[in-house]
């Protein structure tokens, strides 16, 4: 018997993905550099389906039906290249290598081009949802050729999460498109988490609520338009009590956030593409600030306002509105980045389909994504989600509360970089005039960089050092 698909790299993700495939009735070949992992998988979970364990790459490749579908789930970066170098010579034209790791999309583009020359399809695939997702149904974002999707799509859709019967898996676009979208997904996840963290901080330090009370607030929010996995687990974390001290869990955790790098990539890529993603950038920076222990220690005594709790009983509702509005902005920015990447690399990504496949199986799964899907259905070419009828109305309704929350945060000295940048972005987009005109004047003054005028075509320069007449450039 041959396997329909194979998985090499059997740490948490690969093991669970292989189990998911086997549980869906697909005979799966399994391989790992260290064969102890392969043995352990078959010993522990062999009863869940048909596993074909292989000790060597050669045996692994031999056990796959043709065209071969080979999923690589190893550490991203050098290890992925090492595994490709090891397996590619054993494959034949038409075979497929699926990289399900968190690869940088630029690496995926390079690998795809290399392997294409050898007749092998390289399918860079974003897989979200962590180990639980991999086992029970992740959100899957495959890139690569349309031809490879014909052979892989049905399998991947079969093991993906389903929402309303729709698989959370779709062909994203050629070469690096899948890993690009996965990267931005992670960036949006950073922004979403940061906004939730700021909401908590404000409820705690501006409204004076205790963690358990804030957990209740999040539970209530989770029954409304903010309903999402992240809001749900926020309530769980805040309600948790540390067993050894009896204190709220959130008070005994060191307040230094870590990151693996996909948020940083999202921002670096946005800078290259010239796309403003302040919400994601502030989220990455907020984690960075939190981790600078010595810097924070040195600055700890700097003066700030006294924190008198706001007495307004409607404050939690105002924070909910600020959170919803800021979230809309962060997602609008992330989708703008996908739109820009798609245009830059000719991927032709269906933005509404991305919202659709994030509705299940991944960390940012939320009711809200249905709204985004609907917005792109209504206008696939919309330059920003903010002008969609539903979102424009929601932000319009929220804006007074949003401004009040940002003002309160500033007045009380509670840092709210995510809320603030989202509001500034909103106000920048809707402004009639921006002070960029002054910036252009300064640039022309010190560097003769020239400027354009509102009333005439062409580029101009003012002779700032001379008689200040204007000349055409
Ligand atoms: P790890 O990222 O910890 O990688 C461990 C696996 O990589 C092991 O199977 C290991 O083999 C193998 N490996 C490392 N170096 C080499 C090498 N040079 N040659 C061959 N094999 C090598 O595993 P995870 O399961 O956590 O993640 C797998 C991939 O999925 C990563 O790219 C990760 O970024 C991505 N991912 C992870 C998620 C998660 O929640 N963990 C979520 C989504 C994606 P050995 O046993 O021999 O050491």
XYZ file of C-alpha atoms and ligand atoms in Angstrom:
521
model
C 0.000 0.000 0.000
C 1.156 3.505 -0.857
C 0.424 6.584 1.185
C -1.653 9.396 -0.276
C 0.488 11.982 1.468
C 3.577 12.070 3.693
C 4.678 14.246 6.578
C 8.327 14.732 7.515
C 9.061 16.602 10.733
C 7.050 15.074 13.547
C 7.324 17.590 16.379
C 3.992 18.894 17.722
C 2.751 20.381 14.452
C 3.796 17.627 12.078
C 2.620 14.872 14.388
C -0.816 16.394 14.804
C -1.170 17.141 11.109
C -0.300 13.516 10.287
C -2.848 12.319 12.840
C -5.467 14.644 11.387
C -4.828 13.202 7.904
C -4.968 9.623 9.189
C -8.165 10.292 11.139
C -9.751 11.489 7.898
C -8.954 8.164 6.273
C -5.891 9.221 4.293
C -3.007 6.748 4.521
C -0.077 8.915 5.616
C 3.647 8.221 5.418
C 5.551 9.606 8.399
C 9.218 10.441 8.758
C 11.413 12.393 11.119
C 15.152 13.076 11.158
C 15.333 11.384 14.543
C 13.372 8.188 14.041
C 12.408 7.895 17.708
C 9.683 10.463 17.038
C 8.343 8.383 14.142
C 8.206 5.275 16.311
C 6.541 7.139 19.163
C 3.860 8.496 16.849
C 2.942 5.092 15.482
C 3.067 3.439 18.913
C 0.863 6.039 20.541
C -1.560 6.902 17.770
C -1.256 4.072 15.228
C -4.850 3.061 15.937
C -6.203 6.344 14.600
C -5.634 5.456 10.954
C -3.113 4.135 8.456
C 0.437 5.306 9.142
C 3.357 4.176 7.009
C 6.467 4.884 9.068
C 9.776 5.332 7.224
C 13.236 5.473 8.756
C 15.024 6.931 5.747
C 14.153 9.643 3.241
C 14.414 7.047 0.450
C 11.867 4.712 2.052
C 9.636 7.661 2.837
C 9.588 8.858 -0.782
C 9.085 5.305 -2.077
C 6.024 4.855 0.082
C 4.152 7.787 -1.517
C 1.735 7.411 -4.425
C 2.477 9.561 -7.468
C 2.448 12.449 -7.947
C 3.991 12.565 -4.504
C 2.659 14.904 -1.855
C 5.306 15.537 0.750
C 4.594 17.853 3.675
C 7.583 19.378 5.461
C 6.880 20.468 9.056
C 10.315 21.342 10.386
C 11.828 24.392 11.994
C 11.616 27.348 9.605
C 14.765 28.753 7.979
C 17.930 26.661 7.527
C 16.334 23.345 8.557
C 13.678 23.739 5.836
C 16.409 24.260 3.212
C 18.311 21.253 4.552
C 15.225 19.053 4.277
C 14.437 20.300 0.760
C 18.029 19.622 -0.307
C 17.727 16.129 1.073
C 14.390 15.219 -0.510
C 14.303 17.093 -3.822
C 16.864 14.791 -5.531
C 14.646 11.821 -4.642
C 11.554 13.313 -6.290
C 10.353 13.305 -9.893
C 8.740 16.016 -12.026
C 5.154 16.664 -10.994
C 5.787 15.810 -7.329
C 4.902 18.371 -4.657
C 6.718 19.619 -1.579
C 4.405 21.390 0.844
C 6.197 23.609 3.360
C 3.775 23.986 6.269
C 6.239 25.802 8.520
C 6.242 29.496 9.295
C 8.554 30.415 6.436
C 9.290 33.941 5.336
C 7.462 34.478 2.034
C 10.671 35.700 0.365
C 12.308 32.339 1.162
C 9.241 30.601 -0.241
C 9.518 32.581 -3.487
C 13.164 31.593 -3.794
C 12.507 27.909 -3.056
C 9.533 27.801 -5.408
C 11.581 29.250 -8.270
C 14.444 26.797 -7.655
C 12.212 23.755 -7.517
C 10.052 24.854 -10.444
C 13.162 24.642 -12.632
C 13.449 21.020 -11.549
C 9.790 20.325 -12.340
C 8.790 20.075 -8.680
C 5.873 22.040 -7.270
C 6.760 23.890 -4.112
C 3.696 24.780 -2.109
C 4.436 27.280 0.667
C 1.486 26.831 2.986
C 0.490 28.882 5.992
C -1.008 26.729 8.730
C -2.605 28.507 11.641
C -4.115 27.361 14.876
C -1.165 25.891 16.732
C -1.039 22.251 17.715
C -4.747 21.977 18.521
C -5.608 23.408 15.122
C -3.274 20.996 13.380
C -5.055 18.084 15.037
C -8.690 19.180 14.935
C -8.739 21.396 11.859
C -6.478 24.360 11.144
C -6.936 27.316 8.857
C -4.788 26.501 5.820
C -3.325 29.042 3.394
C -1.609 27.233 0.509
C 0.386 29.100 -2.120
C 2.045 27.587 -5.189
C 0.751 26.641 -8.603
C -2.940 26.175 -9.410
C -1.998 22.734 -10.756
C -0.586 21.649 -7.409
C -3.737 22.846 -5.681
C -5.797 20.513 -7.840
C -3.884 17.573 -6.383
C -3.591 18.917 -2.846
C -6.682 21.047 -2.314
C -9.171 18.252 -1.628
C -6.881 16.704 1.011
C -6.111 20.004 2.698
C -9.732 21.130 2.619
C -10.715 17.802 4.125
C -8.522 18.264 7.207
C -9.100 22.014 7.623
C -11.545 23.623 10.026
C -15.073 24.113 8.682
C -17.398 27.009 9.347
C -20.995 26.695 8.132
C -19.778 23.743 6.088
C -17.151 25.848 4.283
C -13.546 24.657 4.582
C -11.058 27.120 6.076
C -8.667 26.456 3.209
C -8.395 28.050 -0.189
C -5.702 28.416 -2.839
C -4.252 31.821 -1.949
C -2.116 32.443 -5.039
C 1.210 31.571 -6.679
C 4.614 31.078 -5.010
C 4.880 32.995 -1.710
C 1.238 34.133 -1.508
C 0.241 31.593 1.148
C 3.096 32.376 3.485
C 2.599 36.116 2.907
C -1.029 35.875 3.974
C -0.092 33.730 6.978
C 2.465 36.363 7.969
C -0.090 39.183 7.817
C -2.556 36.978 9.685
C -0.005 36.735 12.482
C 0.571 40.498 12.361
C -3.153 41.091 12.732
C -3.131 38.633 15.627
C -0.470 40.759 17.337
C -2.584 43.896 16.839
C -5.737 42.217 18.102
C -3.954 40.928 21.215
C -2.451 44.350 21.904
C -5.849 46.072 21.686
C -7.300 43.520 24.089
C -4.354 44.073 26.434
C -4.937 47.832 26.368
C -8.634 47.304 27.079
C -7.712 45.233 30.106
C -5.171 47.808 31.277
C -7.718 50.617 31.018
C -10.413 48.667 32.843
C -7.870 47.845 35.517
C -6.069 51.140 35.943
C -8.537 53.717 34.675
C -11.758 52.101 35.910
C -10.190 50.349 38.914
C -11.699 46.917 38.246
C -10.142 43.693 39.537
C -9.029 40.936 37.111
C -12.001 38.722 37.980
C -14.392 41.604 37.304
C -12.657 42.327 34.020
C -13.019 38.661 33.093
C -16.777 39.140 33.442
C -16.647 42.204 31.193
C -14.846 40.163 28.516
C -17.358 37.343 28.923
C -20.150 39.784 28.238
C -18.313 41.208 25.237
C -17.929 37.701 23.913
C -21.702 37.447 23.519
C -21.760 40.430 21.164
C -20.007 41.716 18.063
C -16.554 41.105 19.578
C -17.250 37.379 19.925
C -13.963 35.654 19.149
C -11.492 33.091 20.356
C -9.113 35.776 21.663
C -11.811 37.499 23.747
C -12.926 34.115 25.078
C -9.446 33.082 26.238
C -8.819 36.559 27.665
C -11.716 35.993 30.058
C -10.280 32.587 30.965
C -6.800 33.945 31.662
C -8.109 36.879 33.709
C -10.382 34.657 35.794
C -7.556 32.254 36.610
C -6.057 32.281 40.118
C -2.444 31.305 40.721
C -2.430 28.113 42.776
C 0.765 28.804 44.736
C -0.012 32.373 45.822
C -3.779 32.646 45.544
C -3.295 35.852 43.582
C -4.758 36.613 40.148
C -2.659 34.686 37.627
C -2.153 37.826 35.543
C -0.417 39.476 38.522
C 2.218 36.784 38.947
C 3.255 36.553 35.285
C 6.350 38.571 34.353
C 5.137 41.448 32.171
C 7.645 40.990 29.346
C 6.052 39.740 26.132
C 7.976 37.567 23.752
C 7.673 37.136 20.004
C 8.798 34.687 17.393
C 9.142 37.156 14.527
C 6.172 36.944 12.187
C 4.765 40.225 13.553
C 8.106 41.871 12.920
C 8.160 40.485 9.350
C 4.682 41.891 8.761
C 5.879 45.361 9.719
C 9.180 45.097 7.825
C 7.298 43.994 4.713
C 4.745 46.772 5.146
C 7.581 49.286 5.266
C 8.983 47.859 2.024
C 5.561 48.035 0.378
C 4.858 51.523 1.769
C 1.718 50.423 3.596
C 0.874 52.117 6.922
C 0.204 49.365 9.466
C 0.473 51.392 12.671
C -1.752 49.001 14.620
C 0.507 46.037 13.936
C 3.693 48.088 14.354
C 2.592 49.439 17.747
C 1.760 45.910 18.843
C 5.246 44.710 17.919
C 6.806 47.752 19.611
C 4.663 47.289 22.714
C 6.049 43.771 23.139
C 9.512 45.168 22.530
C 9.103 47.936 25.130
C 7.830 45.423 27.662
C 10.952 43.332 27.220
C 13.415 46.167 27.835
C 13.731 45.525 31.568
C 16.714 47.783 32.196
C 15.195 50.658 30.248
C 11.937 50.353 32.144
C 13.761 50.108 35.462
C 15.736 53.272 34.708
C 12.586 55.194 33.790
C 10.256 53.816 36.443
C 10.326 56.878 38.703
C 9.540 59.454 35.998
C 6.609 61.682 36.916
C 3.095 60.928 35.730
C -0.433 61.961 36.639
C -2.098 60.522 39.705
C -4.399 57.741 38.663
C -7.870 58.460 39.950
C -10.282 55.824 38.789
C -12.937 57.057 36.391
C -16.283 56.864 38.122
C -18.315 56.688 34.912
C -20.263 53.441 34.867
C -20.392 53.583 31.087
C -16.612 53.389 30.801
C -16.545 49.675 30.008
C -19.002 50.268 27.170
C -16.788 53.063 25.886
C -13.784 50.735 25.955
C -15.790 48.130 24.033
C -16.470 50.727 21.348
C -12.847 51.856 21.248
C -11.774 48.232 20.960
C -14.183 47.487 18.135
C -13.239 50.625 16.203
C -9.496 50.055 16.691
C -9.893 46.443 15.651
C -11.592 47.503 12.431
C -8.645 49.814 11.745
C -6.037 47.117 12.477
C -7.769 44.647 10.151
C -8.226 47.317 7.487
C -4.478 47.945 7.657
C -3.625 44.240 7.467
C -5.902 43.727 4.473
C -4.350 46.770 2.832
C -0.984 45.053 3.195
C -2.314 41.875 1.571
C -3.791 43.956 -1.239
C -0.436 45.700 -1.756
C 1.567 42.452 -1.638
C -0.839 40.862 -4.092
C -0.407 43.791 -6.502
C 3.379 43.869 -6.076
C 3.861 40.159 -6.747
C 0.940 39.572 -9.128
C -0.832 37.117 -6.833
C -4.418 38.177 -7.518
C -5.466 37.329 -3.943
C -9.191 37.217 -3.191
C -9.353 39.282 0.015
C -12.846 38.137 0.979
C -11.699 34.523 0.732
C -8.932 35.254 3.255
C -11.499 36.522 5.776
C -13.548 33.411 5.051
C -10.751 30.936 5.815
C -9.791 32.762 9.026
C -13.273 32.240 10.490
C -12.233 28.894 11.932
C -9.156 26.970 12.978
C -6.956 29.956 13.724
C -6.231 32.277 16.615
C -8.043 35.297 15.161
C -11.224 33.331 14.399
C -14.155 35.604 15.080
C -17.677 36.489 14.146
C -16.270 39.787 12.874
C -14.585 38.065 9.904
C -17.996 37.402 8.357
C -18.378 41.167 8.174
C -15.079 41.487 6.336
C -16.077 38.763 3.917
C -19.360 40.581 3.268
C -17.514 43.877 2.754
C -15.315 42.397 0.030
C -18.303 40.634 -1.517
C -20.041 43.999 -1.767
C -16.976 45.689 -3.262
C -13.949 43.513 -4.072
C -11.953 46.601 -5.125
C -12.618 48.728 -2.034
C -9.435 50.639 -1.111
C -10.208 50.248 2.591
C -12.585 48.293 4.798
C -13.248 51.522 6.701
C -15.565 52.813 3.974
C -17.701 49.678 3.910
C -21.235 50.618 5.049
C -21.198 48.409 8.136
C -17.717 49.380 9.293
C -18.166 53.092 8.527
C -21.335 53.109 10.588
C -19.775 51.132 13.447
C -16.768 53.442 13.626
C -18.989 56.510 13.275
C -21.081 55.289 16.216
C -18.010 54.457 18.261
C -15.960 57.530 17.594
C -17.078 59.724 20.510
C -16.422 56.918 22.978
C -13.163 56.051 21.213
C -11.892 59.629 21.528
C -12.965 59.728 25.176
C -11.090 56.488 25.913
C -7.902 57.678 24.198
C -8.171 61.025 26.034
C -8.742 59.253 29.351
C -5.757 57.017 28.757
C -3.567 60.051 28.065
C -4.933 61.963 31.049
C -4.370 59.093 33.457
C -1.060 57.995 31.972
C -2.208 54.530 30.897
C -0.334 53.649 27.703
C -2.724 52.909 24.836
C -0.564 52.921 21.698
C -2.887 50.632 19.745
C -6.031 52.680 20.407
C -4.162 55.944 19.763
C -2.564 54.937 16.493
C -5.825 53.496 15.203
C -7.641 56.752 15.947
C -4.860 58.819 14.367
C -5.023 56.643 11.236
C -8.783 57.101 11.053
C -8.485 60.866 11.467
C -5.651 61.011 8.928
C -7.639 59.183 6.292
C -10.739 61.305 6.741
C -8.909 64.664 6.928
C -9.455 67.222 4.174
C -5.877 68.413 4.449
C -2.854 66.852 6.134
C 0.214 68.675 7.415
C 2.172 66.710 4.810
C 1.995 69.979 2.854
C 4.260 71.565 5.461
C 6.563 68.539 5.367
C 6.895 69.009 1.617
C 7.709 72.697 2.172
C 10.441 71.793 4.639
C 11.879 69.178 2.304
C 11.988 71.701 -0.485
C 13.620 74.257 1.837
C 16.486 72.117 3.083
C 16.961 69.728 0.190
C 15.357 71.254 -2.908
C 13.242 68.101 -3.058
C 10.463 70.001 -4.926
C 6.706 69.870 -4.338
C 3.526 69.664 -6.339
C 0.748 72.235 -6.121
C -2.966 71.820 -5.589
C -3.821 74.198 -8.427
C -1.377 73.338 -11.228
C 0.326 70.231 -12.638
C 4.104 69.829 -12.458
C 6.865 69.936 -9.845
C 8.057 73.166 -8.307
C 10.879 74.544 -6.208
C 11.045 77.804 -4.279
C 14.398 79.613 -4.244
C 14.479 79.686 -0.423
C 18.037 81.008 -0.211
C 17.404 83.729 -2.787
C 14.440 85.917 -3.551
C 11.934 83.096 -2.897
C 10.476 83.071 -6.340
C 9.027 79.778 -7.488
C 10.575 77.919 -10.384
C 9.387 74.879 -12.295
C 11.478 71.783 -11.589
P 9.831 22.895 15.623
O 9.755 24.213 14.942
O 10.225 22.874 17.044
O 10.816 21.948 14.772
C 11.159 20.657 15.221
C 11.176 19.698 14.067
O 12.118 20.136 13.069
C 11.607 18.327 14.506
O 10.868 17.381 13.780
C 13.074 18.320 14.122
O 13.593 17.036 13.929
C 13.009 19.051 12.827
N 14.308 19.579 12.398
C 14.992 20.614 12.920
N 16.139 20.809 12.254
C 16.187 19.882 11.270
C 17.112 19.565 10.243
N 18.218 20.289 10.085
N 16.832 18.530 9.432
C 15.712 17.810 9.569
N 14.793 18.053 10.528
C 15.023 19.082 11.359
O 8.443 22.092 15.460
P 6.933 22.591 15.516
O 6.132 21.359 15.334
O 6.668 23.468 16.679
O 6.776 23.514 14.223
C 7.015 23.019 12.918
C 6.834 24.163 11.942
O 5.499 24.634 12.025
C 7.731 25.372 12.230
O 8.134 25.946 11.015
C 6.821 26.311 12.973
O 7.196 27.657 12.814
C 5.501 26.028 12.296
N 4.319 26.322 13.083
C 4.273 26.047 14.415
C 3.156 26.336 15.152
C 3.121 25.993 16.583
O 2.116 26.353 17.230
N 4.109 25.317 17.140
C 1.959 26.949 14.544
C 2.079 27.110 13.134
C 3.225 26.831 12.453
P 14.282 16.228 15.163
O 13.160 15.583 15.899
O 15.172 15.250 14.485
O 15.027 17.242 15.994
